[in-house]
Amino acid sequence: MRDTKPQLQAIPFPAIRRRRLDTLQVNLGYRCNQSCVHCHVNAGPNRTEEMDGATIDIVLAFLARRRIATLDITGGAPELNRHFRGLVNAAREMGVRVMDRCNLTILEVAGQEDLAEFLAAQQVEIVASMPCYLLENVDRQRGSGVFESSIRGLKRLNALGYGRDETGLVLNLVYNPQGPSLPPAQGQLEADYKRVLGETYDVVFNNLFTLANMPIQRFGAILMSKGQFDDYLALLRAAHRDENLDGVMCRSLISVDYRGYVYDCDFNQMLDLPLERRGRKRVHLADLADEEIAGNPVRVAGHCFGCTAGQGSSCGGALEAAE
Ligand code: SF4
Ligand code: SF4
């Protein structure tokens, strides 16, 4: 697979500095029950890398010491890590808001039969990928049978109260384009999703987040192999809006890999661009327990235009400044 990192690092991007940290995003490993075309972590069933119990303890100690408001758990399919439920339980006991980046099909995997009930009992917010409301498009991007399994997962979550404002059980969906184009307007697309999923499948959810595809990992390699990499970068750069720089997620979030090393965001983690701090080659989460990183420069490169193009993209979808 061709690596887009050298090309991306040659592209200049405006300087960004960090603000106060409010979200810890933790990657529990690369194992996943799916292997989606656009997966920016190259996750799949055969990946074995995963966070161990000692590193989970460092995560929990960090949450407590730094009074972090939000724990954002990702993977792979993070629920496959045997420490997942212990991490969620302990974080919720501290009063931390917990988000699970759930692929929905995991709810049907053997051994995960009670996962939906567990997430509801712990009031975990679910962020689920649903790149289209049409079966053919989802199955092409995420694999055969994924759409119907996802719909069954959404129905199960709805039955537990997820996706209804009055329950407080939050179910947000994530859309990303099928190919090298910018996402459509988030508000309109959310209305379309709510109408089609509601009328056709009787499914409800809270918000739709639209994200641009990042020109890294599997998607970046596909762009390279089709000769579309330069055009896609040109599209992102032409759509860049300075006002989006204010809301990019790397200002208030750090991303932690399965070994406990820290990055400015998940995308930098996948490009292996570690957080830069006092000349250290890599910074471990354990080393940041007593360090204030507000003001630290963010490691930026060409892929960052994926966050600032058009309406902008962050882990919460389009950026408010541009909506
Ligand atoms: S479900 Fe998510 S983590 Fe798993 S392969 Fe697909 S995009 Fe990657
Ligand atoms: S890709 Fe990461 S570092 Fe670059 S702007 Fe987006 S969140 Fe920040």
Short mmCIF file of C-alpha atoms and ligand atoms in Angstrom, two decimals:
data_model
loop_
_atom_site.label_atom_id
_atom_site.label_comp_id
_atom_site.label_asym_id
_atom_site.label_seq_id
_atom_site.Cartn_x
_atom_site.Cartn_y
_atom_site.Cartn_z
CA MET A 1 0.00 0.00 0.00
CA ARG A 2 1.44 3.37 -0.98
CA ASP A 3 2.11 5.85 1.82
CA THR A 4 0.85 9.41 1.28
CA LYS A 5 2.83 10.84 4.22
CA PRO A 6 5.80 12.23 2.22
CA GLN A 7 3.52 14.12 -0.17
CA LEU A 8 1.34 15.42 2.66
CA GLN A 9 4.31 16.66 4.68
CA ALA A 10 5.54 18.67 1.70
CA ILE A 11 2.29 20.70 1.68
CA PRO A 12 2.27 23.81 3.89
CA PHE A 13 -0.69 24.45 6.23
CA PRO A 14 -1.39 27.41 8.57
CA ALA A 15 0.06 27.12 12.10
CA ILE A 16 -2.34 26.00 14.87
CA ARG A 17 -1.81 26.08 18.63
CA ARG A 18 -3.59 24.05 21.25
CA ARG A 19 -6.14 25.30 23.75
CA ARG A 20 -7.28 23.71 26.97
CA LEU A 21 -7.64 19.95 26.71
CA ASP A 22 -11.19 18.69 27.11
CA THR A 23 -11.29 15.38 25.21
CA LEU A 24 -9.14 12.28 25.41
CA GLN A 25 -9.56 10.12 22.33
CA VAL A 26 -8.23 6.63 22.90
CA ASN A 27 -7.63 4.01 20.24
CA LEU A 28 -8.09 0.59 21.84
CA GLY A 29 -6.59 -1.28 18.87
CA TYR A 30 -6.88 -2.06 15.20
CA ARG A 31 -8.88 -5.25 15.33
CA CYS A 32 -12.27 -4.90 13.68
CA ASN A 33 -14.99 -7.23 12.44
CA GLN A 34 -15.10 -5.17 9.20
CA SER A 35 -12.47 -4.00 6.66
CA CYS A 36 -13.98 -0.91 5.05
CA VAL A 37 -12.55 0.62 1.89
CA HIS A 38 -12.18 4.07 3.44
CA CYS A 39 -10.94 2.96 6.87
CA HIS A 40 -8.25 5.45 7.87
CA VAL A 41 -6.75 3.05 10.42
CA ASN A 42 -6.54 0.02 8.10
CA ALA A 43 -8.45 -1.96 10.69
CA GLY A 44 -9.59 -5.51 10.07
CA PRO A 45 -10.18 -8.94 11.61
CA ASN A 46 -6.51 -9.95 11.37
CA ARG A 47 -4.98 -6.96 13.17
CA THR A 48 -3.66 -7.93 16.59
CA GLU A 49 -2.49 -4.58 18.04
CA GLU A 50 -4.50 -3.62 21.12
CA MET A 51 -4.22 -1.55 24.29
CA ASP A 52 -3.20 -3.58 27.35
CA GLY A 53 -4.49 -3.31 30.90
CA ALA A 54 -1.51 -1.30 32.17
CA THR A 55 -2.06 1.37 29.51
CA ILE A 56 -5.80 1.43 30.27
CA ASP A 57 -4.84 2.21 33.89
CA ILE A 58 -2.71 5.14 32.67
CA VAL A 59 -5.70 6.42 30.68
CA LEU A 60 -7.92 6.25 33.75
CA ALA A 61 -5.31 7.96 35.93
CA PHE A 62 -4.99 10.73 33.35
CA LEU A 63 -8.76 11.25 33.18
CA ALA A 64 -8.92 11.58 36.95
CA ARG A 65 -5.85 13.78 37.42
CA ARG A 66 -6.58 16.19 34.57
CA ARG A 67 -10.35 16.19 35.10
CA ILE A 68 -11.00 15.50 31.44
CA ALA A 69 -14.66 15.99 30.47
CA THR A 70 -14.93 13.52 27.59
CA LEU A 71 -13.48 10.12 26.76
CA ASP A 72 -13.86 9.28 23.07
CA ILE A 73 -13.19 5.57 22.49
CA THR A 74 -12.24 4.38 19.04
CA GLY A 75 -10.51 1.56 17.18
CA GLY A 76 -10.84 -0.75 15.11
CA ALA A 77 -13.93 -1.98 16.83
CA PRO A 78 -13.02 -0.84 20.37
CA GLU A 79 -15.59 -3.17 21.93
CA LEU A 80 -13.41 -6.14 20.91
CA ASN A 81 -10.72 -5.07 23.39
CA ARG A 82 -11.26 -7.15 26.54
CA HIS A 83 -10.71 -4.05 28.72
CA PHE A 84 -13.40 -1.99 26.95
CA ARG A 85 -16.17 -2.48 29.48
CA GLY A 86 -13.90 -1.97 32.47
CA LEU A 87 -12.67 1.31 30.97
CA VAL A 88 -16.22 2.49 30.33
CA ASN A 89 -17.40 1.54 33.83
CA ALA A 90 -14.49 3.30 35.53
CA ALA A 91 -14.76 6.45 33.41
CA ARG A 92 -18.51 6.72 33.99
CA GLU A 93 -17.98 6.29 37.73
CA MET A 94 -15.77 9.39 37.55
CA GLY A 95 -18.58 11.27 35.82
CA VAL A 96 -16.75 11.39 32.49
CA ARG A 97 -18.88 11.62 29.35
CA VAL A 98 -18.04 8.54 27.26
CA MET A 99 -18.41 8.23 23.49
CA ASP A 100 -18.09 4.90 21.68
CA ARG A 101 -17.27 4.96 17.95
CA CYS A 102 -19.37 1.91 17.20
CA ASN A 103 -19.67 0.30 13.77
CA LEU A 104 -23.16 -1.13 14.56
CA THR A 105 -22.40 -4.57 13.05
CA ILE A 106 -20.35 -5.33 16.19
CA LEU A 107 -23.69 -5.60 18.03
CA GLU A 108 -24.28 -8.89 16.15
CA VAL A 109 -20.83 -10.41 16.67
CA ALA A 110 -20.67 -13.55 18.82
CA GLY A 111 -19.85 -12.62 22.40
CA GLN A 112 -21.29 -9.10 22.04
CA GLU A 113 -24.95 -10.04 22.38
CA ASP A 114 -25.38 -7.86 25.49
CA LEU A 115 -23.27 -4.93 24.23
CA ALA A 116 -26.22 -2.68 23.35
CA GLU A 117 -27.72 -3.13 26.84
CA PHE A 118 -24.33 -2.44 28.44
CA LEU A 119 -23.88 0.81 26.49
CA ALA A 120 -27.38 1.97 27.39
CA ALA A 121 -26.94 1.13 31.08
CA GLN A 122 -23.73 3.18 31.17
CA GLN A 123 -25.34 6.01 29.13
CA VAL A 124 -22.54 5.83 26.59
CA GLU A 125 -23.00 8.12 23.60
CA ILE A 126 -22.82 6.19 20.35
CA VAL A 127 -21.22 7.59 17.23
CA ALA A 128 -21.88 5.22 14.34
CA SER A 129 -20.69 5.28 10.75
CA MET A 130 -23.51 5.20 8.21
CA PRO A 131 -22.04 6.49 4.96
CA CYS A 132 -25.36 6.39 3.13
CA TYR A 133 -29.01 5.53 3.64
CA LEU A 134 -28.91 3.27 0.56
CA LEU A 135 -27.96 -0.41 0.84
CA GLU A 136 -25.82 -0.57 -2.33
CA ASN A 137 -23.64 2.39 -1.34
CA VAL A 138 -23.03 1.19 2.21
CA ASP A 139 -22.25 -2.38 1.17
CA ARG A 140 -19.84 -1.17 -1.52
CA GLN A 141 -17.90 0.92 0.98
CA ARG A 142 -18.16 -1.22 4.09
CA GLY A 143 -18.76 -4.76 2.86
CA SER A 144 -21.60 -7.05 1.81
CA GLY A 145 -24.45 -7.29 4.33
CA VAL A 146 -23.20 -4.33 6.39
CA PHE A 147 -26.21 -2.12 5.64
CA GLU A 148 -28.85 -4.59 6.81
CA SER A 149 -26.82 -5.49 9.88
CA SER A 150 -26.42 -1.77 10.65
CA ILE A 151 -30.18 -1.22 10.36
CA ARG A 152 -30.81 -4.11 12.74
CA GLY A 153 -28.27 -2.53 15.12
CA LEU A 154 -29.97 0.86 14.92
CA LYS A 155 -33.38 -0.70 15.60
CA ARG A 156 -31.99 -2.48 18.63
CA LEU A 157 -30.49 0.74 19.95
CA ASN A 158 -33.77 2.58 19.31
CA ALA A 159 -35.63 -0.11 21.26
CA LEU A 160 -33.38 0.68 24.24
CA GLY A 161 -34.20 4.40 23.93
CA TYR A 162 -31.21 5.53 21.87
CA GLY A 163 -31.79 8.35 19.39
CA ARG A 164 -34.78 9.88 21.19
CA ASP A 165 -34.25 13.29 22.77
CA GLU A 166 -36.25 12.52 25.90
CA THR A 167 -34.12 9.53 26.99
CA GLY A 168 -30.73 11.25 27.00
CA LEU A 169 -29.30 8.22 25.16
CA VAL A 170 -27.43 9.84 22.29
CA LEU A 171 -27.08 8.12 18.91
CA ASN A 172 -25.23 10.13 16.27
CA LEU A 173 -24.47 8.94 12.76
CA VAL A 174 -21.42 9.76 10.63
CA TYR A 175 -21.48 10.31 6.89
CA ASN A 176 -18.47 10.42 4.60
CA PRO A 177 -18.56 10.75 0.81
CA GLN A 178 -18.21 7.65 -1.37
CA GLY A 179 -15.28 9.06 -3.32
CA PRO A 180 -12.92 12.03 -3.63
CA SER A 181 -15.50 14.79 -3.19
CA LEU A 182 -16.52 17.13 -0.38
CA PRO A 183 -19.48 16.19 1.84
CA PRO A 184 -22.80 17.94 1.08
CA ALA A 185 -24.34 20.46 3.52
CA GLN A 186 -24.73 18.73 6.88
CA GLY A 187 -28.16 20.17 7.80
CA GLN A 188 -29.84 19.15 4.55
CA LEU A 189 -28.27 15.70 4.52
CA GLU A 190 -29.34 15.12 8.13
CA ALA A 191 -32.92 15.95 7.16
CA ASP A 192 -32.72 13.49 4.23
CA TYR A 193 -31.30 10.74 6.46
CA LYS A 194 -34.00 11.30 9.09
CA ARG A 195 -36.73 11.16 6.46
CA VAL A 196 -35.47 8.06 4.62
CA LEU A 197 -34.39 6.04 7.66
CA GLY A 198 -37.58 7.03 9.49
CA GLU A 199 -40.01 6.29 6.67
CA THR A 200 -38.31 3.16 5.32
CA TYR A 201 -36.93 1.49 8.43
CA ASP A 202 -38.62 3.27 11.36
CA VAL A 203 -35.16 4.25 12.67
CA VAL A 204 -34.45 7.47 14.61
CA PHE A 205 -31.18 9.15 15.61
CA ASN A 206 -30.06 12.47 17.07
CA ASN A 207 -27.53 14.11 14.73
CA LEU A 208 -25.71 13.38 11.50
CA PHE A 209 -22.04 14.39 11.31
CA THR A 210 -20.56 14.88 7.86
CA LEU A 211 -16.82 14.27 7.50
CA ALA A 212 -14.46 14.64 4.55
CA ASN A 213 -12.40 11.58 3.64
CA MET A 214 -8.80 11.98 4.69
CA PRO A 215 -6.16 11.34 1.97
CA ILE A 216 -4.28 8.90 4.21
CA GLN A 217 -3.95 5.14 4.69
CA ARG A 218 -6.29 2.94 2.63
CA PHE A 219 -8.21 5.82 1.04
CA GLY A 220 -5.00 7.75 0.30
CA ALA A 221 -3.48 4.67 -1.33
CA ILE A 222 -6.56 4.20 -3.51
CA LEU A 223 -6.34 7.84 -4.62
CA MET A 224 -2.68 7.31 -5.49
CA SER A 225 -3.33 4.12 -7.44
CA LYS A 226 -6.09 5.83 -9.46
CA GLY A 227 -4.00 8.95 -10.09
CA GLN A 228 -6.53 11.06 -8.12
CA PHE A 229 -4.38 12.10 -5.17
CA ASP A 230 -3.25 15.49 -6.53
CA ASP A 231 -6.73 16.42 -7.73
CA TYR A 232 -8.28 15.55 -4.37
CA LEU A 233 -5.67 17.59 -2.49
CA ALA A 234 -6.27 20.49 -4.90
CA LEU A 235 -10.02 20.21 -4.19
CA LEU A 236 -9.48 20.31 -0.42
CA ARG A 237 -7.01 23.21 -0.65
CA ALA A 238 -9.28 25.26 -2.92
CA ALA A 239 -12.16 24.80 -0.45
CA HIS A 240 -10.04 25.74 2.63
CA ARG A 241 -11.61 28.38 4.89
CA ASP A 242 -9.48 30.15 7.45
CA GLU A 243 -12.41 30.52 9.85
CA ASN A 244 -12.48 26.72 10.19
CA LEU A 245 -9.03 26.79 11.81
CA ASP A 246 -10.63 27.95 15.04
CA GLY A 247 -12.76 24.83 15.49
CA VAL A 248 -10.51 21.97 14.41
CA MET A 249 -10.55 19.19 16.97
CA CYS A 250 -6.78 19.15 17.57
CA ARG A 251 -7.12 22.38 19.57
CA SER A 252 -8.90 20.65 22.43
CA LEU A 253 -8.33 16.89 21.96
CA ILE A 254 -5.41 14.51 22.11
CA SER A 255 -5.38 11.11 20.49
CA VAL A 256 -3.72 8.19 22.25
CA ASP A 257 -2.58 5.05 20.41
CA TYR A 258 -2.86 1.51 21.73
CA ARG A 259 0.63 1.79 23.26
CA GLY A 260 -0.21 5.03 25.10
CA TYR A 261 1.67 7.45 22.81
CA VAL A 262 0.07 10.81 22.14
CA TYR A 263 -0.81 12.59 18.86
CA ASP A 264 -2.63 15.82 18.03
CA CYS A 265 -5.47 13.84 16.43
CA ASP A 266 -6.44 10.42 15.14
CA PHE A 267 -5.27 11.28 11.61
CA ASN A 268 -1.81 12.25 12.84
CA GLN A 269 -1.76 8.99 14.76
CA MET A 270 -2.39 7.07 11.55
CA LEU A 271 0.32 9.04 9.76
CA ASP A 272 2.67 8.45 12.70
CA LEU A 273 3.17 12.16 13.38
CA PRO A 274 3.48 12.14 17.19
CA LEU A 275 2.74 15.19 19.36
CA GLU A 276 5.80 17.46 19.41
CA ARG A 277 6.83 18.40 22.92
CA ARG A 278 10.13 19.73 24.23
CA GLY A 279 12.22 17.93 21.63
CA ARG A 280 11.02 14.48 22.65
CA LYS A 281 10.64 12.02 19.79
CA ARG A 282 7.47 10.57 21.28
CA VAL A 283 5.38 11.60 24.24
CA HIS A 284 3.62 9.00 26.38
CA LEU A 285 0.32 9.80 28.09
CA ALA A 286 1.95 8.99 31.43
CA ASP A 287 4.41 11.86 30.83
CA LEU A 288 1.60 14.40 30.39
CA ALA A 289 -0.15 13.80 33.71
CA ASP A 290 1.37 16.98 35.16
CA GLU A 291 2.18 18.90 31.96
CA GLU A 292 0.00 21.66 30.55
CA ILE A 293 -0.01 21.43 26.76
CA ALA A 294 -2.19 24.49 26.00
CA GLY A 295 -0.19 26.65 23.59
CA ASN A 296 1.67 23.67 22.16
CA PRO A 297 1.98 23.83 18.34
CA VAL A 298 0.00 21.21 16.43
CA ARG A 299 1.79 19.08 13.80
CA VAL A 300 0.05 20.10 10.60
CA ALA A 301 0.47 18.91 6.99
CA GLY A 302 -1.53 18.65 3.77
CA HIS A 303 -4.16 16.27 5.17
CA CYS A 304 -5.30 19.05 7.54
CA PHE A 305 -7.14 20.63 4.62
CA GLY A 306 -9.56 17.73 5.06
CA CYS A 307 -10.58 19.41 8.34
CA THR A 308 -10.85 22.96 7.00
CA ALA A 309 -12.31 22.46 3.52
CA GLY A 310 -15.84 23.74 2.91
CA GLN A 311 -18.04 23.41 5.99
CA GLY A 312 -15.11 21.80 7.82
CA SER A 313 -14.86 18.43 9.58
CA SER A 314 -14.21 17.45 13.15
CA CYS A 315 -15.19 14.50 15.32
CA GLY A 316 -18.45 16.42 15.80
CA GLY A 317 -19.03 16.81 12.06
CA ALA A 318 -19.20 20.15 10.25
CA LEU A 319 -17.66 23.06 12.16
CA GLU A 320 -20.10 25.60 13.59
CA ALA A 321 -18.14 28.55 12.20
CA ALA A 322 -18.82 27.43 8.67
CA GLU A 323 -22.35 26.05 8.98
S1 SF4 B 1 -15.80 -0.38 10.91
FE1 SF4 B 1 -14.54 1.44 11.25
S2 SF4 B 1 -12.63 0.69 12.18
FE2 SF4 B 1 -13.69 -1.07 11.26
S3 SF4 B 1 -12.79 -1.28 9.21
FE3 SF4 B 1 -14.66 -0.04 9.03
S4 SF4 B 1 -13.98 2.11 9.20
FE4 SF4 B 1 -12.31 0.79 9.96
S1 SF4 B 2 -5.87 16.61 10.59
FE1 SF4 B 2 -5.57 16.63 12.78
S2 SF4 B 2 -3.90 18.07 13.10
FE2 SF4 B 2 -4.73 18.47 11.07
S3 SF4 B 2 -6.28 20.08 11.39
FE3 SF4 B 2 -7.31 18.10 11.44
S4 SF4 B 2 -7.41 17.61 13.60
FE4 SF4 B 2 -5.82 19.18 13.37
#
